[in-house]
XYZ file of C-alpha atoms in Angstrom:
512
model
C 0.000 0.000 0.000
C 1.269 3.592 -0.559
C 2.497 5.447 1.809
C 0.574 8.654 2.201
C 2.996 10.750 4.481
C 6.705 9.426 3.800
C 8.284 11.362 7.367
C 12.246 12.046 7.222
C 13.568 12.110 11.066
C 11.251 11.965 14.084
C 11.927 15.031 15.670
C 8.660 16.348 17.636
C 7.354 18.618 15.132
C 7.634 15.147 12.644
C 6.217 12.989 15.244
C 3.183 15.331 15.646
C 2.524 15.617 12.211
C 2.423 12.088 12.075
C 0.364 11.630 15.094
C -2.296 13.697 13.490
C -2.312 12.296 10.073
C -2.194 8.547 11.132
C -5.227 9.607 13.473
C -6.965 10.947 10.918
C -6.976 7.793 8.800
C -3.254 8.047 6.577
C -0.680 6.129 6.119
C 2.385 7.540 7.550
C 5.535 5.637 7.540
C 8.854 7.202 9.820
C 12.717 6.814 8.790
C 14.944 7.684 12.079
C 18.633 7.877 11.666
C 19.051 7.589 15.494
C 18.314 4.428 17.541
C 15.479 6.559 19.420
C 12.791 8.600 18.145
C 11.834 12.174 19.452
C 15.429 14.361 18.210
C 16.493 16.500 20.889
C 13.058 15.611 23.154
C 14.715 11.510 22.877
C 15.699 10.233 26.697
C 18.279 7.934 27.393
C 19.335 5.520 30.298
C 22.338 5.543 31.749
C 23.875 2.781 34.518
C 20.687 0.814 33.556
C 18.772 2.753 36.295
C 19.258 6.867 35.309
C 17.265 8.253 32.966
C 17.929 11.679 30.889
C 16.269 13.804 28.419
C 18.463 14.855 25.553
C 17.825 18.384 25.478
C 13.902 19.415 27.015
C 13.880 21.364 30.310
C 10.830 22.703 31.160
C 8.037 23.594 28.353
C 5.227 26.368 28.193
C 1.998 26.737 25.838
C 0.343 23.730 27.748
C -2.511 24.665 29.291
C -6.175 24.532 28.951
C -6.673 25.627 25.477
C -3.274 26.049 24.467
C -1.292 24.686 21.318
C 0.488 21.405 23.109
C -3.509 21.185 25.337
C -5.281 21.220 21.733
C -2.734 18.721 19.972
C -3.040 16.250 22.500
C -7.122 16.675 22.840
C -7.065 15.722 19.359
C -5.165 12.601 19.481
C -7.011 11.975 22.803
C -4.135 12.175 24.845
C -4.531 14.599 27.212
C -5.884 12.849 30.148
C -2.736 10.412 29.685
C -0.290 13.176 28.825
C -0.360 15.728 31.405
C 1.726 18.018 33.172
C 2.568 19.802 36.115
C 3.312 23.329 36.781
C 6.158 25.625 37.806
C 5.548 27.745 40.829
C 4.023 30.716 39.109
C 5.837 32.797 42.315
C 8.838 32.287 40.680
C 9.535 29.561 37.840
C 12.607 30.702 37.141
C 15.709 31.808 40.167
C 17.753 34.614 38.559
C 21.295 34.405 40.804
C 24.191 36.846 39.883
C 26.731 38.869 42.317
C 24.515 41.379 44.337
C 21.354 40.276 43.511
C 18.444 37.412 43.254
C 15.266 37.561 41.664
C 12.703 34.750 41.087
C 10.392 35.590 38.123
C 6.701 35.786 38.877
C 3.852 34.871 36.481
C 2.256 38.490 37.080
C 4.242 41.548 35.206
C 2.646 43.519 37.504
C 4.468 41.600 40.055
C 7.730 41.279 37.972
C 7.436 45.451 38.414
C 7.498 45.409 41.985
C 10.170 43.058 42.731
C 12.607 44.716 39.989
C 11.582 48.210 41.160
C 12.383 47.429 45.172
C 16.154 46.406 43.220
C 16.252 49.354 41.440
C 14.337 51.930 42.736
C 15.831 54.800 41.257
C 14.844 53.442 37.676
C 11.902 52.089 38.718
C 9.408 54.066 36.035
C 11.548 52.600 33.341
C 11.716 48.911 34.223
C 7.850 49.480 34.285
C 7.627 51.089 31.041
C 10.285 47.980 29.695
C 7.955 45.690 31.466
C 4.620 46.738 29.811
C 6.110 46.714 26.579
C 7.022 43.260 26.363
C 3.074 42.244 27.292
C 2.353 45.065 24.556
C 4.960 43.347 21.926
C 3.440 39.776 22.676
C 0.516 40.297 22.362
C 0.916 42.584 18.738
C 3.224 39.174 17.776
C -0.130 37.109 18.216
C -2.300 39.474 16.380
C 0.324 39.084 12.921
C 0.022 35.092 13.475
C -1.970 34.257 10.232
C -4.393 34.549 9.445
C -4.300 37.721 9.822
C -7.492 39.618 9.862
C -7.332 43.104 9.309
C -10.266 43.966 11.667
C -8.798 42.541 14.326
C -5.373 44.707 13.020
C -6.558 47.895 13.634
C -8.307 46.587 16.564
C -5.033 46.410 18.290
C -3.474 48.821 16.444
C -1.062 49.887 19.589
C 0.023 46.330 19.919
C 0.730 45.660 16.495
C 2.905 48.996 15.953
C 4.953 47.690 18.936
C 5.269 44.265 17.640
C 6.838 45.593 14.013
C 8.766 48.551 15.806
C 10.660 45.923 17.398
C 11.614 43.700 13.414
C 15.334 44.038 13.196
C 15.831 44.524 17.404
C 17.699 42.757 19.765
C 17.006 42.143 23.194
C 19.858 44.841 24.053
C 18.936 47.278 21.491
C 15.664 47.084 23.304
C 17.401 47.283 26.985
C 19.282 49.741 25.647
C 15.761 52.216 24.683
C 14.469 51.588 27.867
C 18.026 52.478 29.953
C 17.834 49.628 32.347
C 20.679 49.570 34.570
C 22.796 46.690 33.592
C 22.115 44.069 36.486
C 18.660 44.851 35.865
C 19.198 43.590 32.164
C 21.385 40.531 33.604
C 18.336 39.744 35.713
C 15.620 39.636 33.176
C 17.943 37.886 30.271
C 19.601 35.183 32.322
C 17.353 32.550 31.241
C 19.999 33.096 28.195
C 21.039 29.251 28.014
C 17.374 29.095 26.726
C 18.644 30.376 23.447
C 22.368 30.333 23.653
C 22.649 33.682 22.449
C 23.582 36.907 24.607
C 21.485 39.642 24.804
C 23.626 41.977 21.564
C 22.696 39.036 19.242
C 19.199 37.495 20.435
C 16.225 38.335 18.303
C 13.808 40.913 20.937
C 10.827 38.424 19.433
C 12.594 35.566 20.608
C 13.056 36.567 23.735
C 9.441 38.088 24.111
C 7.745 35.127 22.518
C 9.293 33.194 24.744
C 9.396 35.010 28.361
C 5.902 35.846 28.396
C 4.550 31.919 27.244
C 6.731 31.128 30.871
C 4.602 33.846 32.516
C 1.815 32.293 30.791
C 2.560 28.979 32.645
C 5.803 26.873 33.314
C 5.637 23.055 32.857
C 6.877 19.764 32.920
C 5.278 16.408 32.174
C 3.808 14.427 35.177
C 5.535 10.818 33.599
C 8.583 13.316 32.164
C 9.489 13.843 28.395
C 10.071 9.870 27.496
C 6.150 9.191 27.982
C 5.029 12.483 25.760
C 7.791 11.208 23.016
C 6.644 7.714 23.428
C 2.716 8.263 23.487
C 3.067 9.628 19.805
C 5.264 7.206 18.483
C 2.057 4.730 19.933
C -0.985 6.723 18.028
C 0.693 6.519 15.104
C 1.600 2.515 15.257
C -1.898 1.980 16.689
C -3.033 3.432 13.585
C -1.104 1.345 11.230
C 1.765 4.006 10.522
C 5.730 2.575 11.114
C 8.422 4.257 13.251
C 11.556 2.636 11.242
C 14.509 3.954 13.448
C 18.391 3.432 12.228
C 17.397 4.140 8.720
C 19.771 7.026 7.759
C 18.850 8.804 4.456
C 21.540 9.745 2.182
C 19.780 10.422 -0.974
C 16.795 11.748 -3.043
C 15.930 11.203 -6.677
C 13.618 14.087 -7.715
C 11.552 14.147 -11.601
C 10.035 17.117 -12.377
C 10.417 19.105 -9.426
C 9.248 15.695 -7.695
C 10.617 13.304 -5.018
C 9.730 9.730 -6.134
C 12.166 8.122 -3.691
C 14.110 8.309 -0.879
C 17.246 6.475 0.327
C 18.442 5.263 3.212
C 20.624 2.682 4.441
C 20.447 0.539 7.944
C 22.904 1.654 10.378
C 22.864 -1.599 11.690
C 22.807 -3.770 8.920
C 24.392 -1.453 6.350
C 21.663 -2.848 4.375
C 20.800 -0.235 1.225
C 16.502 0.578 1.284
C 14.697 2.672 -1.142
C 11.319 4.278 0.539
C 8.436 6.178 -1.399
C 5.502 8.501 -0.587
C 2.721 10.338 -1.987
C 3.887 13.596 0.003
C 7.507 13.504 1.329
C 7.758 15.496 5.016
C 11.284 16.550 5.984
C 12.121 17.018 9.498
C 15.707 16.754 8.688
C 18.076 20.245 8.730
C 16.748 21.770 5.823
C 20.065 23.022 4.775
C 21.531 19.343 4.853
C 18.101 18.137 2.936
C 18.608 20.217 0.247
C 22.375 19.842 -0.429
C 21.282 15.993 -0.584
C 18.630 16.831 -3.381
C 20.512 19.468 -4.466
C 20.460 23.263 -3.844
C 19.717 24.165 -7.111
C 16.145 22.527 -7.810
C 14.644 24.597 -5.195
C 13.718 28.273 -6.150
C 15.199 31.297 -5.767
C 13.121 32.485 -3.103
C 14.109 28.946 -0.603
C 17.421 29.248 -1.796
C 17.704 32.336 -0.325
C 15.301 31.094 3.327
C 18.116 28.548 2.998
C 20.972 30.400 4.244
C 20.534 31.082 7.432
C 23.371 30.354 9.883
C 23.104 28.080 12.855
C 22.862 28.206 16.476
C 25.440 27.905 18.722
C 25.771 24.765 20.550
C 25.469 23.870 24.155
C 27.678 21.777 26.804
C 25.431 19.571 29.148
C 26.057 17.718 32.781
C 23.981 15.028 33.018
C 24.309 14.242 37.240
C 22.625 11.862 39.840
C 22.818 12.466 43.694
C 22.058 10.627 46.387
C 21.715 10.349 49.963
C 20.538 14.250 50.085
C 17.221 16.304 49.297
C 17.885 19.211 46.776
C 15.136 21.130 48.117
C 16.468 21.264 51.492
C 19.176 23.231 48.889
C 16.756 26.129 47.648
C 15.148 23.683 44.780
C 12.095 23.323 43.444
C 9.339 23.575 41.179
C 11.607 26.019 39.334
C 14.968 26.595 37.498
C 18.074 28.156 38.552
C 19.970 30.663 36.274
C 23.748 31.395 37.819
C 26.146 33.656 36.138
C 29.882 34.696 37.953
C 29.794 37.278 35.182
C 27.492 40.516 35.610
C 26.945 41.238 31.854
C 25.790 38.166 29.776
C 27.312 39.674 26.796
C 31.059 39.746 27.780
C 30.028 36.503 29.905
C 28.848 34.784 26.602
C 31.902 35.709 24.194
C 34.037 34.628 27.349
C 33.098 31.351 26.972
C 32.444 30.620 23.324
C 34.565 32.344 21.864
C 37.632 32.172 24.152
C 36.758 28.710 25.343
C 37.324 29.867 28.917
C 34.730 28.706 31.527
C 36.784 30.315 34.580
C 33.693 32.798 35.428
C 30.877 30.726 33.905
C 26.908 31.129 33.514
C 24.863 28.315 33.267
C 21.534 26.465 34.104
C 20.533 24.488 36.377
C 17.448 21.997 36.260
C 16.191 19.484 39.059
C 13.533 17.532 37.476
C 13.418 14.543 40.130
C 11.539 17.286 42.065
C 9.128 18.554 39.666
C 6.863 14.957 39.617
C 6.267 12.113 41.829
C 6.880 10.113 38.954
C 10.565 8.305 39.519
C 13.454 9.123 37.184
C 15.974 7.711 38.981
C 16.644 4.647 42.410
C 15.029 5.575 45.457
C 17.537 8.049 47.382
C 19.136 9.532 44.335
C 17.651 12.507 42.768
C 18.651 14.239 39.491
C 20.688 17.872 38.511
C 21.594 19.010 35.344
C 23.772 21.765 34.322
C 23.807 23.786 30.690
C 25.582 26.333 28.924
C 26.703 26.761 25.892
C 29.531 25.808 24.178
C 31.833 26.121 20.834
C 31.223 23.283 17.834
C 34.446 24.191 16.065
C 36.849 24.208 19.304
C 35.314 20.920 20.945
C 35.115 18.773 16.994
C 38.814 19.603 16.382
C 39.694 18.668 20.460
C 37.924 15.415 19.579
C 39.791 14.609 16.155
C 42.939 15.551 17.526
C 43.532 15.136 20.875
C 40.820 12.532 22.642
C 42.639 13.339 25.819
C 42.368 17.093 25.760
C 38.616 16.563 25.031
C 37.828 15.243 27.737
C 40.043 17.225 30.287
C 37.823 20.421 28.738
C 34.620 18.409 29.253
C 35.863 17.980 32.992
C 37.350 21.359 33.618
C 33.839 22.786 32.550
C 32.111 20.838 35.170
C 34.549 21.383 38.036
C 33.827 25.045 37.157
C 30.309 24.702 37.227
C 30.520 22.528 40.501
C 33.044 24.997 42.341
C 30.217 27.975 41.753
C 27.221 25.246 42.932
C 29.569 24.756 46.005
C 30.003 27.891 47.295
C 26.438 29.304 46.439
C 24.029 26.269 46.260
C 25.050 22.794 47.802
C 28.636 22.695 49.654
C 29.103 19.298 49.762
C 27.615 18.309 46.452
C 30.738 16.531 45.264
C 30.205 14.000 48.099
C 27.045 12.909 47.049
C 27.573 12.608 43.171
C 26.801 9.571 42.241
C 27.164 9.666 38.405
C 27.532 11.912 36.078
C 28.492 12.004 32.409
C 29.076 15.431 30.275
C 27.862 16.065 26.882
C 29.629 18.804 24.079
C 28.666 19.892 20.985
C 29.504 16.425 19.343
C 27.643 15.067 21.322
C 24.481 16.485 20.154
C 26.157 16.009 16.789
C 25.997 12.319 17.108
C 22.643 11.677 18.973
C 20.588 14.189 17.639
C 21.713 14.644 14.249
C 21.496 18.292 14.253
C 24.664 19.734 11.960
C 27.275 21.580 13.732
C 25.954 20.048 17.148
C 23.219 23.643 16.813
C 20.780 23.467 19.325
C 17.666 25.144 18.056
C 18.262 24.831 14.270
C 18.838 28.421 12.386
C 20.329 31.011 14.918
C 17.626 33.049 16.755
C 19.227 36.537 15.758
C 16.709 39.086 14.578
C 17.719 38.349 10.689
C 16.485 34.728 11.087
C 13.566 35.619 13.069
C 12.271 37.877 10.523
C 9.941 37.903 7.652
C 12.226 36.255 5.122
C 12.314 33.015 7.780
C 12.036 29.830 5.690
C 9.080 28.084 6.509
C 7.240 24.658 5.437
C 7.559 25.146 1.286
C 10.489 23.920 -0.377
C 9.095 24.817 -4.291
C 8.978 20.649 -4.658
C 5.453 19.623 -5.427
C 5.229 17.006 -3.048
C 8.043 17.905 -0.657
C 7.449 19.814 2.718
C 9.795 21.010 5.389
C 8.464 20.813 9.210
C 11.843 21.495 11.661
C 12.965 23.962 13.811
C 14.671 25.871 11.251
C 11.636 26.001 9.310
C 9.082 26.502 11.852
C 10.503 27.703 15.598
C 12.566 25.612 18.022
C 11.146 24.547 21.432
C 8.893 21.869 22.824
C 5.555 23.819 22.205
C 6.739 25.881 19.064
C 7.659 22.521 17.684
C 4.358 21.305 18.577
C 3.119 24.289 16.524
C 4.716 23.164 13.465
C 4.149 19.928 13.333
C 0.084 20.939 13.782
C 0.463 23.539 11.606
C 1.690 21.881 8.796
C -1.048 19.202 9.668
C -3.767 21.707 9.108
C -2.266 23.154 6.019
C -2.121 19.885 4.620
C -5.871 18.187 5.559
C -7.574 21.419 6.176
C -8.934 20.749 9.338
C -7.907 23.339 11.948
C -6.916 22.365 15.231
C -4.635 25.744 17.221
C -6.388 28.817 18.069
C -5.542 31.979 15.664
C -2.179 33.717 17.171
C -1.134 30.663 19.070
């Protein structure tokens, strides 16, 4: 039988696509290059007993009526997939030299706290404040469709929202004159995006800090269960999840794809695989210098050169025989930086490679569900921040040894700062813990360059030249990161989106 929906990688914007399509009665087949489905979203055991999530932290857009709410009411998952929420007091701990904040759900709230900080500038972090709600909400009204009622409507918001095109978060900081720890404060969520303030897209940001206002969550059975529970709709509905099927070529007729190769990673074994519609969740970039660069148009040759995002360096650690939140954690995440401005703190480490002051995350999510993740007694903490693809791949080809001294200097760093703010005797109760660099997401995520989020969220990818889901092929449709937006729930969005492009039957809300 043909396949109806030939899927290329099973990243979650593929596997949601899928989900949807194999619900709604077509056959959808799956080629994974990786031995699990679900990209950067995958989870992996460790020591037979710990389990980790690639990438996925904590997640927003999921309640009642939201994007990842409606996707899963649709597949009839929700009552099975649920989640829990982040203290809305303060879902994220903002810790830097002189000064803590937790941010609140409220803004009005947000105000307060940041004015008793700064109460000398306390008119303009309200101004800053009230703009942002003003921004996000303008960014929703442009989502198509966009009706021009409704556009002059909210004409206020919408000016804000395309004022704001070609900013940065610090060109924005910048109009508003916060005083710099003020700006450290409210951007130190920064490994979010792995860019500093001076390069990360003001949308981003905005899109972004206001859905965690909106609501903070994590899944009640963790990430492994969401991944896993669309991977099931679609095989209880006939469709295939092939996984170590790597695919290294395309042969394309008349601006067509009529087949796909791949060959078994395991087997070595050469398979050809065909489809009515061809959906490609792999790097769009690598895609089309597979097909071929020059079949597509002008217009996606151009979406096409976008550069990529910076990668990330990851701790994956298990303690035991001590309770984190007897150590100030929660239902929240902790941002720490040594470094008062993010900027010089950012080029400090990627592009000098030196992690002497650094600025990092850290999650706990052994405390965010009753749900076990780990032996009884141990409990789990994870440190990010980001790293450099080119300095780590040329460590690794050249010198295995000095690879993974760097790996281990950057978490004695990291540990030295969590033991004289956070846990003082945290070394004493590690009970594993392995480190992951930009090769690594290279090898178990596929993504090129190790890049964590796909195209580079700088205001010149974010903006209205932004490739998005049409490639110029007839039957050949992108739906990844780079071609939608990265992110559990904005992935979520693209996968539905294309969905409802595709079948017509509309599922999301208009500006979700």
């Amino acid at each position: 039988m043909e396949t109806d929906y030939l899927i290329l990688g099973s990243g979650l914007s593929a596997l949601v696509f899928g989900s949807l399509m194999a619900k709604s009665g077509h056959k959808v087949q799956i080629l994974e290059a990786h031995e699990h489905p679900g990209g950067f979203g995958h989870t992996f055991t460790m020591a037979k007993k710990y389990k980790f999530n690639a990438q996925l932290h904590y997640v927003w857009d999921c309640g009642e009526g939201h994007t990842v709410n409606r996707v899963l009411k649709k597949l009839n998952l929700d009552q099975d997939v649920t989640f829990t929420r982040y203290d809305p007091h303060g879902f994220d701990h903002m810790r830097m030299p002189g000064y803590s904040l937790d941010i609140p759900s409220e803004p009005a709230e947000l105000i307060r706290r940041l004015s008793e900080l700064f109460s000398q500038d306390a008119e303009q972090i309200r101004k800053f404040v009230w703009e942002v709600q003003k921004t996000s909400q303008g960014i929703k009204k442009l989502a198509p469709p966009i009706i021009p009622a409704e556009i002059f409507a909210n004409l206020g918001k919408v000016s804000s929202a395309v004022l704001y095109l070609n900013s940065t978060l610090q060109d924005v900081f910048n109009k508003f004159q916060l005083p710099q720890a003020a700006q450290t404060l409210l951007a130190l969520q920064w490994p979010d995006f792995l860019l500093p303030p001076d390069q990360l897209s003001f949308y981003a940001w905005v899109i972004l800090f206001t859905g965690y206002q909106q609501g903070a969550f994590y899944p009640e059975q963790h990430f492994d269960h969401v991944i896993n529970s669309l991977v099931k709709v679609i095989e209880d509905n006939d469709g295939k999840v092939l996984l170590n099927q790597e695919v290294i070529d395309f042969q394309v007729i008349n601006k067509t794809v009529t087949k796909v190769k791949a060959i078994d990673r395991i087997t070595h074994q050469r398979n050809e695989f065909t489809g009515e519609n061809i959906i490609c969740n792999i790097d769009p970039q690598k895609a089309a210098q597979m097909i071929g660069v020059e079949k597509f148009s002008r217009k996606v040759r151009q979406q096409l050169k976008y550069e990529y995002s910076p990668s990330n360096f990851m701790a994956y650690c298990v303690v035991k025989d001590i309770d984190l939140r007897d150590y100030g954690f929660g239902k929240w995440n902790v941002f720490h930086t040594s470094h008062r401005d993010l900027n010089a703190a950012f080029y400090q480490m990627y592009e000098n490679n030196d992690f002497s002051q650094p600025s990092f995350a850290i999650t706990t999510p052994s405390l965010m569900t009753k749900h076990p993740d780990c032996p009884e007694g141990c409990q789990i903490i994870e440190f990010l921040t980001v790293a450099n693809y080119d300095y780590f791949k040329q460590l690794k080809d050249t010198d295995a040894k000095a690879y993974r001294q760097k790996k281990n200097e950057i978490l004695d760093a990291i540990l030295d700062v969590v033991e004289r703010h956070y846990i003082p005797n945290i070394r004493n109760h590690l009970d594993f813990k392995i480190t992951g660099s930009p090769t690594t997401n290279e090898r178990y995520c596929w993504c090129p360059k190790g890049n964590s989020y796909g195209s580079n969220l700088t205001p010149r990818n974010m903006g209205i030249g932004r490739l998005n889901y049409k490639t110029s092929l007839k039957n050949f449709y992108f739906c990844n990161a780079s071609s939608g937006y990265p992110g559990f729930a904005p992935t979520f969005w693209t996968g539905a989106s294309l969905y409802q492009k595709l079948s017509g039957d509309v599922i999301l809300p208009k500006g979700s």
